[in-house]
């Protein structure tokens, strides 16, 4: 996951957490891009399980750059929405606060992100100072209550209900949130999968003791299940969801995996035990036990589409250990997926692994390196065997269009993959294109 750095004075709509130079982008990455097309691509971009794709997407979303067109606020909102879609609440909150969420549209996303991440103090303070920031009476009542102004909050809710400017759903939740004793004899509120859920509703339902399950809610809600007040199983499931998207760091995930001893049966607990055993082996540097624990953990994580997560978890530590030749290929695969320099391969390494190894080493690719029978490997080899063309304008839009072609599962079409890789190379992102290609080769059947 990317970090941030302090930047100088900016046009608010160009705000970012890192500079174009740090991200490896041209400062005019969105120059001449179509605002409507760029926004549509941002909103439709699928969440990818591959670290190589995640890194490129996150850099596109948080890099300082002048927006396409004249409506920069709309573009900023689309970037914020894309971060939230991926569960990247820290980055979304930092970007919103750096921009200054002083319009209703930006305030609403700032308020939602702050609620989802449990940090509503600053937006509530801003709203109480300027109620015109949002038309939501529910948000105003919530912030009034948080500040201890319970009677003002109650008046706001009941006046809004009388005027019909607040929904029955919000009224039912808010009144119970403001005075739960009034409803002690009533049946508790229930929430079904089909009902509308907002971050504000979610937090108020939590506060009145009926927290909805996050299983069928958007990814950003999973953060609510990662805290110490939740059961270990809920923490594990939420942490795995967030780690797949790159929103949760591998160190955070390892911390959850190793909280306590797993004594239950099932695939989840098998993964926990496998990762715990591998972590213990790596900690003591036991090269004798390492091949066995590595194989078991890789099989367990592969079955849950978590191999890229395991790669980032252990690859830097594997690099410090010697492995028997027959297990070097497993380690090399994890090192490639994690973006680490891979070790040499064995003589029996598969054709795909050899092609992936050649890609990340930056070596010249020949179309003959991939067998014709392997459509994906052949498409990848062809994409790098041809000289790259160059795109000098609308590079950001080109990258988004390319990333949209990369289906985040086994449905990836070989021809689309080849086209996407050529587009990424053309936009000046050769290292990313090679890492992405290698990741696809090692993950897509």
CSV table of C-alpha atoms in Angstrom, one decimal:
chain,number,residue,atom,x,y,z
A,1,UNK,CA,0.0,0.0,0.0
A,2,UNK,CA,1.3,3.5,-0.9
A,3,UNK,CA,2.1,6.2,1.6
A,4,UNK,CA,1.9,9.9,1.3
A,5,UNK,CA,4.2,12.9,1.2
A,6,UNK,CA,3.7,16.6,1.9
A,7,UNK,CA,3.3,18.8,-1.2
A,8,UNK,CA,3.4,22.5,-1.8
A,9,UNK,CA,0.6,24.8,-2.6
A,10,UNK,CA,-1.9,23.3,-5.1
A,11,UNK,CA,-4.9,24.0,-7.1
A,12,UNK,CA,-7.5,22.1,-5.0
A,13,UNK,CA,-8.7,20.0,-7.9
A,14,UNK,CA,-5.2,18.8,-8.6
A,15,UNK,CA,-4.6,17.8,-5.0
A,16,UNK,CA,-2.7,14.6,-4.4
A,17,UNK,CA,-0.8,12.7,-1.7
A,18,UNK,CA,2.2,12.0,-3.8
A,19,UNK,CA,4.0,13.9,-6.6
A,20,UNK,CA,3.9,12.8,-10.3
A,21,UNK,CA,7.7,12.3,-10.1
A,22,UNK,CA,7.3,9.9,-7.1
A,23,UNK,CA,4.6,8.0,-8.9
A,24,UNK,CA,6.5,7.8,-12.2
A,25,UNK,CA,3.9,9.8,-14.1
A,26,UNK,CA,4.1,12.7,-16.5
A,27,UNK,CA,2.8,15.9,-14.7
A,28,UNK,CA,0.2,16.2,-17.4
A,29,UNK,CA,-1.1,12.7,-17.2
A,30,UNK,CA,-4.7,13.7,-17.6
A,31,UNK,CA,-4.0,16.4,-20.3
A,32,UNK,CA,-6.5,16.2,-23.2
A,33,UNK,CA,-8.4,13.4,-21.6
A,34,UNK,CA,-12.2,13.3,-22.0
A,35,UNK,CA,-13.7,14.3,-18.6
A,36,UNK,CA,-16.9,12.2,-19.1
A,37,UNK,CA,-14.9,9.1,-20.4
A,38,UNK,CA,-12.3,9.4,-17.6
A,39,UNK,CA,-15.0,9.6,-14.9
A,40,UNK,CA,-16.9,6.6,-16.4
A,41,UNK,CA,-13.7,4.6,-16.5
A,42,UNK,CA,-12.9,5.5,-12.9
A,43,UNK,CA,-16.3,4.5,-11.7
A,44,UNK,CA,-16.4,1.2,-13.6
A,45,UNK,CA,-12.8,0.1,-12.8
A,46,UNK,CA,-13.0,-3.3,-11.1
A,47,UNK,CA,-11.2,-4.0,-7.8
A,48,UNK,CA,-8.2,-6.2,-8.6
A,49,UNK,CA,-6.6,-8.9,-6.5
A,50,UNK,CA,-3.2,-8.4,-8.0
A,51,UNK,CA,-0.7,-6.2,-6.2
A,52,UNK,CA,0.8,-5.1,-9.5
A,53,UNK,CA,-2.6,-3.7,-10.7
A,54,UNK,CA,-3.4,-2.3,-7.2
A,55,UNK,CA,-0.2,-0.3,-7.0
A,56,UNK,CA,-0.8,1.3,-10.4
A,57,UNK,CA,-4.5,2.1,-9.7
A,58,UNK,CA,-3.7,3.6,-6.3
A,59,UNK,CA,-1.0,5.8,-7.7
A,60,UNK,CA,-3.4,7.0,-10.4
A,61,UNK,CA,-6.0,7.9,-7.7
A,62,UNK,CA,-3.7,9.8,-5.3
A,63,UNK,CA,-1.1,11.5,-7.5
A,64,UNK,CA,-1.1,15.2,-7.8
A,65,UNK,CA,-2.2,16.2,-11.3
A,66,UNK,CA,-4.3,18.8,-13.0
A,67,UNK,CA,-7.7,17.2,-13.8
A,68,UNK,CA,-9.2,16.7,-17.2
A,69,UNK,CA,-11.6,19.4,-18.4
A,70,UNK,CA,-12.9,22.3,-16.2
A,71,UNK,CA,-15.0,20.4,-13.6
A,72,UNK,CA,-12.1,19.4,-11.4
A,73,UNK,CA,-14.4,18.8,-8.4
A,74,UNK,CA,-16.3,16.1,-10.2
A,75,UNK,CA,-13.1,14.4,-11.0
A,76,UNK,CA,-11.9,14.6,-7.5
A,77,UNK,CA,-15.1,13.1,-6.3
A,78,UNK,CA,-14.7,10.2,-8.7
A,79,UNK,CA,-11.2,9.6,-7.4
A,80,UNK,CA,-12.5,9.6,-3.8
A,81,UNK,CA,-15.3,7.2,-4.7
A,82,UNK,CA,-12.8,4.9,-6.4
A,83,UNK,CA,-10.7,4.8,-3.2
A,84,UNK,CA,-13.7,4.1,-1.0
A,85,UNK,CA,-14.7,1.3,-3.4
A,86,UNK,CA,-11.3,-0.3,-2.7
A,87,UNK,CA,-11.6,0.1,1.0
A,88,UNK,CA,-8.8,2.7,1.0
A,89,UNK,CA,-10.3,4.8,3.7
A,90,UNK,CA,-7.1,6.3,5.1
A,91,UNK,CA,-6.1,7.6,1.6
A,92,UNK,CA,-9.6,8.8,0.8
A,93,UNK,CA,-9.8,10.7,4.1
A,94,UNK,CA,-6.4,12.3,3.7
A,95,UNK,CA,-7.2,13.3,0.1
A,96,UNK,CA,-10.6,14.9,1.1
A,97,UNK,CA,-9.1,16.8,4.0
A,98,UNK,CA,-6.1,18.0,1.9
A,99,UNK,CA,-8.5,19.2,-0.8
A,100,UNK,CA,-10.8,21.0,1.7
A,101,UNK,CA,-14.3,19.5,1.6
A,102,UNK,CA,-16.1,22.8,1.6
A,103,UNK,CA,-18.8,22.1,-0.9
A,104,UNK,CA,-21.9,19.8,-0.4
A,105,UNK,CA,-20.7,17.1,-2.8
A,106,UNK,CA,-17.2,16.9,-1.3
A,107,UNK,CA,-18.5,17.2,2.3
A,108,UNK,CA,-20.8,14.2,1.8
A,109,UNK,CA,-18.0,11.9,0.7
A,110,UNK,CA,-15.7,13.3,3.5
A,111,UNK,CA,-18.5,12.6,6.1
A,112,UNK,CA,-19.1,9.1,4.8
A,113,UNK,CA,-15.4,8.2,4.8
A,114,UNK,CA,-15.0,9.7,8.3
A,115,UNK,CA,-17.9,7.6,9.6
A,116,UNK,CA,-16.7,4.4,8.0
A,117,UNK,CA,-13.2,4.9,9.5
A,118,UNK,CA,-14.6,5.9,12.9
A,119,UNK,CA,-13.3,9.5,12.8
A,120,UNK,CA,-16.3,11.7,12.5
A,121,UNK,CA,-15.2,14.5,14.8
A,122,UNK,CA,-13.7,16.9,12.2
A,123,UNK,CA,-16.6,16.7,9.7
A,124,UNK,CA,-19.1,17.1,12.5
A,125,UNK,CA,-17.3,20.2,13.8
A,126,UNK,CA,-17.3,21.6,10.2
A,127,UNK,CA,-21.0,20.9,9.8
A,128,UNK,CA,-22.1,22.4,13.1
A,129,UNK,CA,-20.1,25.6,12.1
A,130,UNK,CA,-21.8,25.6,8.6
A,131,UNK,CA,-25.0,23.5,8.3
A,132,UNK,CA,-25.2,24.5,4.6
A,133,UNK,CA,-22.5,22.0,3.9
A,134,UNK,CA,-25.1,19.3,3.5
A,135,UNK,CA,-28.9,19.1,3.0
A,136,UNK,CA,-29.0,16.0,5.2
A,137,UNK,CA,-31.0,16.7,8.4
A,138,UNK,CA,-30.0,13.2,9.5
A,139,UNK,CA,-26.3,14.1,9.4
A,140,UNK,CA,-26.9,17.4,11.2
A,141,UNK,CA,-28.9,15.6,13.9
A,142,UNK,CA,-26.2,13.0,14.4
A,143,UNK,CA,-23.5,15.7,14.8
A,144,UNK,CA,-25.7,17.7,17.2
A,145,UNK,CA,-26.1,14.6,19.3
A,146,UNK,CA,-22.4,13.9,19.2
A,147,UNK,CA,-21.7,17.3,20.5
A,148,UNK,CA,-24.1,16.8,23.4
A,149,UNK,CA,-26.9,19.0,22.0
A,150,UNK,CA,-29.6,16.3,22.3
A,151,UNK,CA,-32.6,18.5,22.4
A,152,UNK,CA,-31.5,20.4,19.3
A,153,UNK,CA,-30.9,17.0,17.6
A,154,UNK,CA,-34.4,15.8,18.6
A,155,UNK,CA,-36.0,19.0,17.3
A,156,UNK,CA,-34.2,18.7,14.0
A,157,UNK,CA,-35.4,15.1,13.5
A,158,UNK,CA,-39.0,15.7,14.4
A,159,UNK,CA,-39.3,18.9,12.4
A,160,UNK,CA,-37.8,17.1,9.4
A,161,UNK,CA,-40.2,14.3,9.8
A,162,UNK,CA,-43.2,16.7,9.9
A,163,UNK,CA,-41.9,18.4,6.8
A,164,UNK,CA,-41.3,15.1,5.0
A,165,UNK,CA,-37.6,15.9,4.4
A,166,UNK,CA,-36.3,12.8,6.3
A,167,UNK,CA,-37.1,9.2,5.3
A,168,UNK,CA,-39.1,6.9,7.6
A,169,UNK,CA,-35.9,4.7,7.7
A,170,UNK,CA,-33.8,7.5,9.0
A,171,UNK,CA,-36.4,8.6,11.4
A,172,UNK,CA,-36.7,5.2,12.9
A,173,UNK,CA,-33.0,4.8,13.4
A,174,UNK,CA,-32.4,8.4,14.6
A,175,UNK,CA,-35.1,8.4,17.2
A,176,UNK,CA,-33.8,5.2,18.7
A,177,UNK,CA,-30.2,6.6,18.5
A,178,UNK,CA,-31.3,9.8,20.3
A,179,UNK,CA,-33.5,8.2,23.0
A,180,UNK,CA,-33.2,4.4,23.1
A,181,UNK,CA,-35.2,4.2,26.4
A,182,UNK,CA,-38.4,5.2,24.5
A,183,UNK,CA,-38.2,2.0,22.5
A,184,UNK,CA,-37.2,-0.5,25.2
A,185,UNK,CA,-40.4,-2.5,24.8
A,186,UNK,CA,-40.4,-2.4,21.0
A,187,UNK,CA,-38.9,-5.1,18.8
A,188,UNK,CA,-35.3,-4.3,17.8
A,189,UNK,CA,-34.8,-2.9,14.3
A,190,UNK,CA,-33.8,-5.4,11.7
A,191,UNK,CA,-31.9,-4.9,8.5
A,192,UNK,CA,-32.2,-7.0,5.4
A,193,UNK,CA,-29.7,-7.3,2.5
A,194,UNK,CA,-32.0,-5.4,0.1
A,195,UNK,CA,-32.5,-2.3,2.3
A,196,UNK,CA,-30.5,0.9,1.6
A,197,UNK,CA,-27.5,1.3,3.8
A,198,UNK,CA,-25.4,4.5,4.4
A,199,UNK,CA,-22.4,4.9,6.6
A,200,UNK,CA,-24.5,7.1,8.9
A,201,UNK,CA,-27.2,4.5,9.2
A,202,UNK,CA,-24.6,1.8,9.8
A,203,UNK,CA,-22.9,3.7,12.6
A,204,UNK,CA,-26.2,4.5,14.3
A,205,UNK,CA,-27.4,0.9,14.1
A,206,UNK,CA,-24.1,-0.1,15.7
A,207,UNK,CA,-24.7,2.5,18.5
A,208,UNK,CA,-28.1,1.1,19.3
A,209,UNK,CA,-26.9,-2.5,19.5
A,210,UNK,CA,-28.1,-3.9,16.2
A,211,UNK,CA,-25.0,-3.8,13.9
A,212,UNK,CA,-25.7,-5.1,10.4
A,213,UNK,CA,-23.6,-7.9,9.0
A,214,UNK,CA,-20.9,-6.5,6.6
A,215,UNK,CA,-20.8,-9.6,4.5
A,216,UNK,CA,-23.0,-8.2,1.8
A,217,UNK,CA,-22.1,-4.6,2.2
A,218,UNK,CA,-19.5,-2.7,0.1
A,219,UNK,CA,-15.9,-3.4,0.9
A,220,UNK,CA,-15.3,-0.2,2.9
A,221,UNK,CA,-17.8,-1.4,5.6
A,222,UNK,CA,-15.5,-4.4,6.4
A,223,UNK,CA,-13.2,-2.1,8.4
A,224,UNK,CA,-15.9,-2.1,11.1
A,225,UNK,CA,-15.2,-5.8,11.7
A,226,UNK,CA,-11.4,-5.4,12.1
A,227,UNK,CA,-11.5,-3.8,15.6
A,228,UNK,CA,-10.7,-5.6,18.9
A,229,UNK,CA,-14.3,-5.6,20.0
A,230,UNK,CA,-15.2,-8.0,17.2
A,231,UNK,CA,-14.9,-11.7,17.3
A,232,UNK,CA,-11.7,-13.2,15.8
A,233,UNK,CA,-13.6,-14.9,13.0
A,234,UNK,CA,-15.2,-11.6,11.9
A,235,UNK,CA,-11.8,-9.9,12.1
A,236,UNK,CA,-10.2,-12.6,10.0
A,237,UNK,CA,-12.9,-12.5,7.3
A,238,UNK,CA,-12.9,-8.7,7.1
A,239,UNK,CA,-9.1,-8.5,7.1
A,240,UNK,CA,-8.9,-11.0,4.2
A,241,UNK,CA,-11.4,-9.0,2.2
A,242,UNK,CA,-9.5,-5.8,2.7
A,243,UNK,CA,-6.1,-7.4,2.1
A,244,UNK,CA,-7.3,-8.8,-1.3
A,245,UNK,CA,-7.9,-5.3,-2.5
A,246,UNK,CA,-4.6,-3.9,-1.1
A,247,UNK,CA,-6.4,-1.7,1.5
A,248,UNK,CA,-5.1,-3.6,4.5
A,249,UNK,CA,-1.3,-3.9,4.9
A,250,UNK,CA,0.2,-7.4,5.1
A,251,UNK,CA,1.6,-6.6,8.6
A,252,UNK,CA,-1.9,-5.8,9.8
A,253,UNK,CA,-3.2,-9.1,8.3
A,254,UNK,CA,-0.4,-11.0,9.9
A,255,UNK,CA,-1.3,-9.4,13.2
A,256,UNK,CA,-4.9,-10.7,12.9
A,257,UNK,CA,-3.8,-14.2,11.7
A,258,UNK,CA,-1.5,-14.6,14.8
A,259,UNK,CA,-3.8,-13.2,17.5
A,260,UNK,CA,-4.4,-16.6,19.1
A,261,UNK,CA,-4.3,-20.3,18.5
A,262,UNK,CA,-6.8,-21.7,16.0
A,263,UNK,CA,-8.5,-24.8,17.3
A,264,UNK,CA,-11.6,-25.0,15.1
A,265,UNK,CA,-12.0,-26.8,11.8
A,266,UNK,CA,-12.7,-25.3,8.3
A,267,UNK,CA,-10.9,-23.7,5.4
A,268,UNK,CA,-10.5,-20.4,7.2
A,269,UNK,CA,-8.9,-22.0,10.2
A,270,UNK,CA,-6.7,-24.2,8.0
A,271,UNK,CA,-5.4,-21.0,6.4
A,272,UNK,CA,-4.7,-19.4,9.8
A,273,UNK,CA,-2.8,-22.5,11.1
A,274,UNK,CA,-0.8,-22.6,7.8
A,275,UNK,CA,0.2,-19.0,8.0
A,276,UNK,CA,1.0,-19.2,11.7
A,277,UNK,CA,3.3,-22.2,11.0
A,278,UNK,CA,5.0,-20.4,8.1
A,279,UNK,CA,5.5,-17.3,10.1
A,280,UNK,CA,7.0,-19.3,13.0
A,281,UNK,CA,9.3,-21.1,10.6
A,282,UNK,CA,10.5,-17.8,8.9
A,283,UNK,CA,10.9,-16.1,12.3
A,284,UNK,CA,13.5,-18.7,13.5
A,285,UNK,CA,14.9,-19.2,10.0
A,286,UNK,CA,14.3,-22.9,9.9
A,287,UNK,CA,15.3,-23.9,6.4
A,288,UNK,CA,14.5,-27.6,7.1
A,289,UNK,CA,10.8,-27.0,7.9
A,290,UNK,CA,10.4,-24.1,5.5
A,291,UNK,CA,9.6,-26.1,2.3
A,292,UNK,CA,6.8,-28.0,4.0
A,293,UNK,CA,5.2,-25.0,5.7
A,294,UNK,CA,5.5,-22.9,2.5
A,295,UNK,CA,3.8,-25.6,0.4
A,296,UNK,CA,0.9,-26.0,2.8
A,297,UNK,CA,0.3,-22.3,3.3
A,298,UNK,CA,0.6,-21.6,-0.5
A,299,UNK,CA,-2.0,-24.3,-1.2
A,300,UNK,CA,-4.3,-22.9,1.5
A,301,UNK,CA,-4.1,-19.3,0.4
A,302,UNK,CA,-4.3,-20.2,-3.3
A,303,UNK,CA,-7.7,-21.9,-2.7
A,304,UNK,CA,-9.0,-18.6,-1.4
A,305,UNK,CA,-7.4,-16.4,-4.1
A,306,UNK,CA,-5.0,-15.0,-1.5
A,307,UNK,CA,-1.7,-16.1,-3.1
A,308,UNK,CA,-0.8,-12.4,-3.9
A,309,UNK,CA,-1.5,-11.5,-0.3
A,310,UNK,CA,0.7,-14.4,0.9
A,311,UNK,CA,3.4,-13.2,-1.5
A,312,UNK,CA,3.5,-9.7,0.0
A,313,UNK,CA,3.5,-11.3,3.5
A,314,UNK,CA,6.4,-13.5,3.1
A,315,UNK,CA,8.5,-12.8,0.0
A,316,UNK,CA,10.8,-10.2,1.6
A,317,UNK,CA,11.6,-12.7,4.4
A,318,UNK,CA,12.1,-15.6,1.9
A,319,UNK,CA,14.8,-13.7,0.1
A,320,UNK,CA,17.1,-14.1,3.2
A,321,UNK,CA,16.9,-17.9,3.3
A,322,UNK,CA,18.3,-20.7,1.2
A,323,UNK,CA,15.8,-23.3,-0.1
A,324,UNK,CA,16.4,-26.7,-1.7
A,325,UNK,CA,16.3,-26.4,-5.5
A,326,UNK,CA,12.9,-28.3,-5.7
A,327,UNK,CA,11.2,-25.5,-3.7
A,328,UNK,CA,12.9,-22.5,-5.3
A,329,UNK,CA,10.2,-22.2,-8.0
A,330,UNK,CA,7.5,-21.8,-5.3
A,331,UNK,CA,9.5,-19.1,-3.7
A,332,UNK,CA,10.2,-17.4,-7.0
A,333,UNK,CA,6.5,-17.3,-7.8
A,334,UNK,CA,5.8,-15.5,-4.5
A,335,UNK,CA,8.7,-13.1,-5.0
A,336,UNK,CA,7.4,-12.2,-8.5
A,337,UNK,CA,3.8,-11.7,-7.3
A,338,UNK,CA,5.1,-9.4,-4.5
A,339,UNK,CA,7.3,-7.4,-6.8
A,340,UNK,CA,10.5,-8.6,-5.2
A,341,UNK,CA,13.6,-9.6,-7.2
A,342,UNK,CA,13.1,-13.3,-7.9
A,343,UNK,CA,15.6,-16.0,-7.2
A,344,UNK,CA,16.9,-18.3,-10.1
A,345,UNK,CA,14.5,-21.0,-11.3
A,346,UNK,CA,15.0,-24.7,-11.3
A,347,UNK,CA,15.5,-26.7,-14.5
A,348,UNK,CA,11.9,-28.0,-14.2
A,349,UNK,CA,10.2,-24.6,-13.9
A,350,UNK,CA,7.0,-24.3,-15.9
A,351,UNK,CA,7.0,-22.3,-19.2
A,352,UNK,CA,4.7,-19.7,-17.6
A,353,UNK,CA,7.0,-19.2,-14.6
A,354,UNK,CA,10.0,-18.8,-16.9
A,355,UNK,CA,8.2,-16.2,-19.0
A,356,UNK,CA,7.1,-14.3,-15.8
A,357,UNK,CA,10.7,-14.5,-14.5
A,358,UNK,CA,12.0,-13.1,-17.8
A,359,UNK,CA,9.4,-10.2,-17.7
A,360,UNK,CA,10.2,-9.0,-14.2
A,361,UNK,CA,14.0,-9.2,-14.8
A,362,UNK,CA,13.5,-6.7,-17.6
A,363,UNK,CA,14.9,-9.1,-20.2
A,364,UNK,CA,14.0,-9.1,-23.9
A,365,UNK,CA,10.9,-11.1,-24.7
A,366,UNK,CA,10.7,-13.3,-27.8
A,367,UNK,CA,7.3,-14.4,-29.1
A,368,UNK,CA,8.7,-17.9,-29.3
A,369,UNK,CA,9.1,-18.1,-25.5
A,370,UNK,CA,5.4,-19.0,-25.1
A,371,UNK,CA,3.8,-22.1,-26.5
A,372,UNK,CA,1.0,-21.5,-29.0
A,373,UNK,CA,-1.3,-23.8,-27.0
A,374,UNK,CA,-1.2,-21.3,-24.0
A,375,UNK,CA,-3.3,-18.4,-25.3
A,376,UNK,CA,-2.6,-16.1,-22.3
A,377,UNK,CA,1.2,-16.7,-22.4
A,378,UNK,CA,1.3,-16.3,-26.1
A,379,UNK,CA,-0.7,-13.0,-25.9
A,380,UNK,CA,1.7,-11.7,-23.2
A,381,UNK,CA,4.8,-12.7,-25.2
A,382,UNK,CA,3.4,-11.0,-28.3
A,383,UNK,CA,2.6,-7.8,-26.4
A,384,UNK,CA,6.3,-7.5,-25.3
A,385,UNK,CA,7.9,-8.8,-28.4
A,386,UNK,CA,6.6,-5.9,-30.5
A,387,UNK,CA,8.1,-2.4,-30.1
A,388,UNK,CA,6.0,-0.2,-27.9
A,389,UNK,CA,4.2,2.8,-29.4
A,390,UNK,CA,4.0,6.0,-27.4
A,391,UNK,CA,1.1,8.0,-26.0
A,392,UNK,CA,2.0,11.5,-25.0
A,393,UNK,CA,-1.5,12.9,-24.1
A,394,UNK,CA,-4.4,11.5,-22.0
A,395,UNK,CA,-2.0,8.9,-20.5
A,396,UNK,CA,-4.2,8.6,-17.4
A,397,UNK,CA,-7.3,7.8,-19.5
A,398,UNK,CA,-5.3,5.3,-21.6
A,399,UNK,CA,-4.1,3.6,-18.4
A,400,UNK,CA,-7.7,3.4,-17.0
A,401,UNK,CA,-9.0,1.9,-20.2
A,402,UNK,CA,-6.2,-0.7,-20.2
A,403,UNK,CA,-6.8,-1.6,-16.5
A,404,UNK,CA,-10.5,-2.0,-17.2
A,405,UNK,CA,-9.7,-4.8,-19.7
A,406,UNK,CA,-7.9,-6.8,-17.1
A,407,UNK,CA,-10.8,-8.9,-15.6
A,408,UNK,CA,-10.0,-9.6,-11.9
A,409,UNK,CA,-10.7,-13.3,-12.1
A,410,UNK,CA,-10.2,-16.3,-14.4
A,411,UNK,CA,-12.5,-14.7,-17.1
A,412,UNK,CA,-9.6,-12.6,-18.3
A,413,UNK,CA,-9.5,-12.8,-22.1
A,414,UNK,CA,-6.1,-13.3,-23.6
A,415,UNK,CA,-6.6,-10.8,-26.5
A,416,UNK,CA,-7.8,-8.2,-24.0
A,417,UNK,CA,-4.8,-8.8,-21.8
A,418,UNK,CA,-2.4,-8.4,-24.7
A,419,UNK,CA,-4.1,-5.1,-25.7
A,420,UNK,CA,-4.1,-3.8,-22.1
A,421,UNK,CA,-0.4,-4.5,-21.7
A,422,UNK,CA,0.5,-2.7,-24.9
A,423,UNK,CA,-1.6,0.3,-23.8
A,424,UNK,CA,0.2,0.4,-20.4
A,425,UNK,CA,3.6,0.2,-22.1
A,426,UNK,CA,2.5,3.0,-24.5
A,427,UNK,CA,1.6,5.2,-21.5
A,428,UNK,CA,5.1,5.0,-20.3
A,429,UNK,CA,4.6,2.4,-17.6
A,430,UNK,CA,6.8,-0.4,-18.8
A,431,UNK,CA,7.8,-1.8,-15.3
A,432,UNK,CA,4.2,-1.9,-14.3
A,433,UNK,CA,3.2,-3.6,-17.5
A,434,UNK,CA,5.8,-6.3,-16.9
A,435,UNK,CA,4.8,-6.9,-13.3
A,436,UNK,CA,1.1,-7.0,-14.2
A,437,UNK,CA,1.8,-9.5,-17.1
A,438,UNK,CA,3.9,-11.7,-14.8
A,439,UNK,CA,1.2,-11.6,-12.1
A,440,UNK,CA,-1.5,-12.7,-14.6
A,441,UNK,CA,0.6,-15.5,-15.9
A,442,UNK,CA,1.0,-16.9,-12.3
A,443,UNK,CA,-2.5,-16.4,-11.2
A,444,UNK,CA,-4.9,-16.9,-14.1
A,445,UNK,CA,-5.4,-20.6,-15.1
